[in-house]
mmCIF file of C-alpha atoms in Angstrom:
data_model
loop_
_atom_site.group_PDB
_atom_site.id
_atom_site.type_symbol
_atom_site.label_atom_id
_atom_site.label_comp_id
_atom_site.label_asym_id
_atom_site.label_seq_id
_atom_site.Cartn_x
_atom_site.Cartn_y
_atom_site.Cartn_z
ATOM 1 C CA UNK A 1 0.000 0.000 0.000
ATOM 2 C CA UNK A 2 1.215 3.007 -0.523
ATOM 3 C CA UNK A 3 2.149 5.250 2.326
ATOM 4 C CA UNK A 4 -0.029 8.222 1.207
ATOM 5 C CA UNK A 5 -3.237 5.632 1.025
ATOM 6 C CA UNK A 6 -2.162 4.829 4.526
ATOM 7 C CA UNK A 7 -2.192 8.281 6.040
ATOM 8 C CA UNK A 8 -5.134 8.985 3.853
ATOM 9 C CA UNK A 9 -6.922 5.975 5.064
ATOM 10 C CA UNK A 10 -6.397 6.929 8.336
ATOM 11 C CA UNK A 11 -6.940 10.697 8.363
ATOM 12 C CA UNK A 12 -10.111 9.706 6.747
ATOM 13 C CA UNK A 13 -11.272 7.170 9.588
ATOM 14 C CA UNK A 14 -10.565 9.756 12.205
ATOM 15 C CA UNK A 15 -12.960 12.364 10.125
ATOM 16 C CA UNK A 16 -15.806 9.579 9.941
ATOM 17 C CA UNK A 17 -15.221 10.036 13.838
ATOM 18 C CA UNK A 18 -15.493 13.417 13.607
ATOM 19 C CA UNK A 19 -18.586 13.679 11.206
ATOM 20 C CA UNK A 20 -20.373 10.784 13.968
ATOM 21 C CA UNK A 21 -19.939 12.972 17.142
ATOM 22 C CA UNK A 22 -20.738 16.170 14.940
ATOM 23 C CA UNK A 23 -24.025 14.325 14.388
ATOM 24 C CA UNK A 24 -24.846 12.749 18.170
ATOM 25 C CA UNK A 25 -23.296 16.552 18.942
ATOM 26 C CA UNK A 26 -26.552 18.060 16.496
ATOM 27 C CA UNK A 27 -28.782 15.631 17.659
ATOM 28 C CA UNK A 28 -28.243 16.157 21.744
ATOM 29 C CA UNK A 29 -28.430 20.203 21.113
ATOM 30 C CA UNK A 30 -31.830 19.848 18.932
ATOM 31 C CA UNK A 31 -32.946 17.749 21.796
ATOM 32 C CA UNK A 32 -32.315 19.366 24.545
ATOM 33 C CA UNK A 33 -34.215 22.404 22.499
ATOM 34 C CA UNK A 34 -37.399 20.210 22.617
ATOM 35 C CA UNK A 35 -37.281 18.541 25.810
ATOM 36 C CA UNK A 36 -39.711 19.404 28.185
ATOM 37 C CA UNK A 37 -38.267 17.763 31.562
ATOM 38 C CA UNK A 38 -35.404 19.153 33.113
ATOM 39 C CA UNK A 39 -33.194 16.694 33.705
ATOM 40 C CA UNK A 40 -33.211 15.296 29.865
ATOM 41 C CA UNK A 41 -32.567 18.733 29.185
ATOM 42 C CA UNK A 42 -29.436 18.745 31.064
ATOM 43 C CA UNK A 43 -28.758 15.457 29.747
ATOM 44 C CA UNK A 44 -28.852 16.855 26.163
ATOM 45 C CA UNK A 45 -26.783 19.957 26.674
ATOM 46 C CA UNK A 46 -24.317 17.841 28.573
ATOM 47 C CA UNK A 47 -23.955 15.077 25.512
ATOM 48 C CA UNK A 48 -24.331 18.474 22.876
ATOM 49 C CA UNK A 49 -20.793 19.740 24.973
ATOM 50 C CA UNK A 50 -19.573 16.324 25.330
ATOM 51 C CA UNK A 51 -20.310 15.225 21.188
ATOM 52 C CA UNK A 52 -19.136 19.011 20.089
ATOM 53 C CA UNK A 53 -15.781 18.737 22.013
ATOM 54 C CA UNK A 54 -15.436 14.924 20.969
ATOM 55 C CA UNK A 55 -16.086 15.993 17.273
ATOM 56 C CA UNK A 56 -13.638 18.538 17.252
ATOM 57 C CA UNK A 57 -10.299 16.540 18.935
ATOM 58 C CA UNK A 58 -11.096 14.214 16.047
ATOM 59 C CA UNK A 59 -11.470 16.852 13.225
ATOM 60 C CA UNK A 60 -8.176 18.265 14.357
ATOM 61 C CA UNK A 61 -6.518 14.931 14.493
ATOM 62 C CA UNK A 62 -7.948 13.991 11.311
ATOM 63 C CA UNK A 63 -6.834 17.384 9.814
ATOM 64 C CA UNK A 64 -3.184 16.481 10.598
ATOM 65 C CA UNK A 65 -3.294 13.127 8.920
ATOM 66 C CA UNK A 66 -5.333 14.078 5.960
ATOM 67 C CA UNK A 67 -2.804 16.938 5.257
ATOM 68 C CA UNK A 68 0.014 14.522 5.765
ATOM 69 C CA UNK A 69 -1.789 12.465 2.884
ATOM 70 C CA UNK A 70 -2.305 15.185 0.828
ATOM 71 C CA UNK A 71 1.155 16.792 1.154
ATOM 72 C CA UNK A 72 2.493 13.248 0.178
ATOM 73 C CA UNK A 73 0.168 13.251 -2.984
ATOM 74 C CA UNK A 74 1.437 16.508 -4.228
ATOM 75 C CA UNK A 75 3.304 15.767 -6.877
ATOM 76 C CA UNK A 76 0.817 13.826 -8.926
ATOM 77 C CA UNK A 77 -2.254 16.095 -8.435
ATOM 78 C CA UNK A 78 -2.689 19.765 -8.162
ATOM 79 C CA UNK A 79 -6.087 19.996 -6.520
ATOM 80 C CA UNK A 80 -4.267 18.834 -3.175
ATOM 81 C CA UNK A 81 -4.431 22.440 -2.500
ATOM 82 C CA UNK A 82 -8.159 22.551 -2.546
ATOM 83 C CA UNK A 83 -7.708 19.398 0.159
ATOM 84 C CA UNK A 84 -6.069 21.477 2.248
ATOM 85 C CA UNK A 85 -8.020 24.471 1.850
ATOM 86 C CA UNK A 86 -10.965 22.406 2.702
ATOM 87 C CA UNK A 87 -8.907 20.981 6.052
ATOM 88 C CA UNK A 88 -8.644 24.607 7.242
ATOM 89 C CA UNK A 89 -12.214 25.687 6.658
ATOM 90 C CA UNK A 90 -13.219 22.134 8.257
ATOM 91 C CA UNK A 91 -11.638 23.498 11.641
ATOM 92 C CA UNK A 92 -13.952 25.863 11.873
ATOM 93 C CA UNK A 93 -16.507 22.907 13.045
ATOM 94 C CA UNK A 94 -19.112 25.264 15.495
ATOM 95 C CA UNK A 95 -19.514 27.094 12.035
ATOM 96 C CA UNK A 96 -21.408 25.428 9.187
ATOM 97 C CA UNK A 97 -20.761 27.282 6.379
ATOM 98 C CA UNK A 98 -17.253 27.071 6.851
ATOM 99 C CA UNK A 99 -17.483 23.900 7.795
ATOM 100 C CA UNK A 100 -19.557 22.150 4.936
ATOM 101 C CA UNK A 101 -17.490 24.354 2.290
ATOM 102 C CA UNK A 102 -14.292 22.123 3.697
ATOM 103 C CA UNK A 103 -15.922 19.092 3.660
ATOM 104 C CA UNK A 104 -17.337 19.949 -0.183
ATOM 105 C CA UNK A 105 -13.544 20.863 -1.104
ATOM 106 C CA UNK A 106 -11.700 17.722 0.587
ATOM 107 C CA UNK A 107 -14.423 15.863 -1.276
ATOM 108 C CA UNK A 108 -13.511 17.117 -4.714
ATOM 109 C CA UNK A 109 -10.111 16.322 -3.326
ATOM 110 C CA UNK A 110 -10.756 12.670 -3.028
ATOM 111 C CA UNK A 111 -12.391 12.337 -6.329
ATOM 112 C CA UNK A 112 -9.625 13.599 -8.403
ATOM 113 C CA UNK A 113 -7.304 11.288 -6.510
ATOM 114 C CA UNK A 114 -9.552 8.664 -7.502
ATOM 115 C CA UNK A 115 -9.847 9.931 -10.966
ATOM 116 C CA UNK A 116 -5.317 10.359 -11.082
ATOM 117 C CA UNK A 117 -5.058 6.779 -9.444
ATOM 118 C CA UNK A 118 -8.117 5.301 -11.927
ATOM 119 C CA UNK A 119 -10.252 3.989 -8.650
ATOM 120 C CA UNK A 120 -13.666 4.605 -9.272
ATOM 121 C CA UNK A 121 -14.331 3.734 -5.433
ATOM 122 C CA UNK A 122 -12.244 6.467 -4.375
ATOM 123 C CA UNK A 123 -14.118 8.879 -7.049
ATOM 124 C CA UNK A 124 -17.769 7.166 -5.627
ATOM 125 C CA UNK A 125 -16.371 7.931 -1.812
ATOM 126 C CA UNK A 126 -15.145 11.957 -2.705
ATOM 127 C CA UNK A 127 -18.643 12.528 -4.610
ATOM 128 C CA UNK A 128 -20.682 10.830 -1.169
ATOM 129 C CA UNK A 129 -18.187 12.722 1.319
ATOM 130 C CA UNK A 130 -18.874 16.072 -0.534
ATOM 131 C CA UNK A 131 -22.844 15.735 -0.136
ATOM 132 C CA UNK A 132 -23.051 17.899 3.346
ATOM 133 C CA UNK A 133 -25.745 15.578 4.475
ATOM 134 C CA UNK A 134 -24.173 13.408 7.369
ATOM 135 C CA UNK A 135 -25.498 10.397 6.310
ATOM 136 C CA UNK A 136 -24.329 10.620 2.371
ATOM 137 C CA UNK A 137 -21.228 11.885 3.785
ATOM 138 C CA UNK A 138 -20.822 8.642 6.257
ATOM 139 C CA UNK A 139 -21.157 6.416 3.552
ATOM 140 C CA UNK A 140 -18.968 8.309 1.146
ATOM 141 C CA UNK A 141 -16.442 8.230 4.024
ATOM 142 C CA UNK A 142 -16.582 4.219 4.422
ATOM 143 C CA UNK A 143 -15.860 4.175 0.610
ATOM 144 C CA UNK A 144 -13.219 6.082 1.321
ATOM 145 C CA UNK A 145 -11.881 3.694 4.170
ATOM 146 C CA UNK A 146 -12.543 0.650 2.578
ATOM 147 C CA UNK A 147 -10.968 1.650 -0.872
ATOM 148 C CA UNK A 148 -7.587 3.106 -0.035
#
């Protein structure tokens, strides 16, 4: 295997992590929002901090290995720089738009490697991953895993 499909694979498992506890983290606040007793309230807030913090260790962890990936792909693809453009905004996890641009971008990112290597599973997993709907994304992301 080669050692950028390594980091890649792994930088990619840790932001399937990230993109899980970003959901639980959206889920908790949203119910806490509609709970009427007080103690699931508290209960929600406290797995909204818990999920939201969780999500973003994992995003910054999976930032450093994705870029490591990308920096090692370099020289056969140009759009690495949209990869790590998309790695930046995807730090910026409390805000969506930011957040959902960089996911869109690393995306893109993962379909031209696909496209360079000629793998349409990586090109299947950058199309899912770019769809901002956590669900799509998950499964684009498993692609991802299970094809580099």
């Amino acid at each position: 295997m080669d050692n950028f499909k390594k980091t890649l694979k792994i930088g990619v498992t840790f932001y399937l992590i990230t993109i899980v506890f970003l959901t639980l983290s959206i889920i908790s606040g949203v119910l806490s929002l509609v709970s009427s007793s007080i103690s699931l309230t508290n209960l929600s807030l406290l797995g909204f901090l818990v999920f939201g913090i969780l999500s973003f260790v994992f995003d910054i962890i999976a930032l450093i290995e994705l870029w490591k990936g990308f920096s090692l792909y370099e020289d056969k693809s140009n759009l690495t720089i949209l990869g790590k453009i998309g790695l930046i905004l995807s730090v910026f996890i409390i805000i969506p738009t930011l957040f959902i641009i960089g996911e869109i971008f690393v995306g893109i990112t993962f379909y031209d490697i696909g496209k360079v290597e000629n793998n349409s599973l990586i090109q299947l997993g950058g199309i899912l991953a770019a769809i901002p709907i956590p669900f799509i994304s998950i499964i684009g992301l498993i692609i991802l895993i299970l094809s580099l």
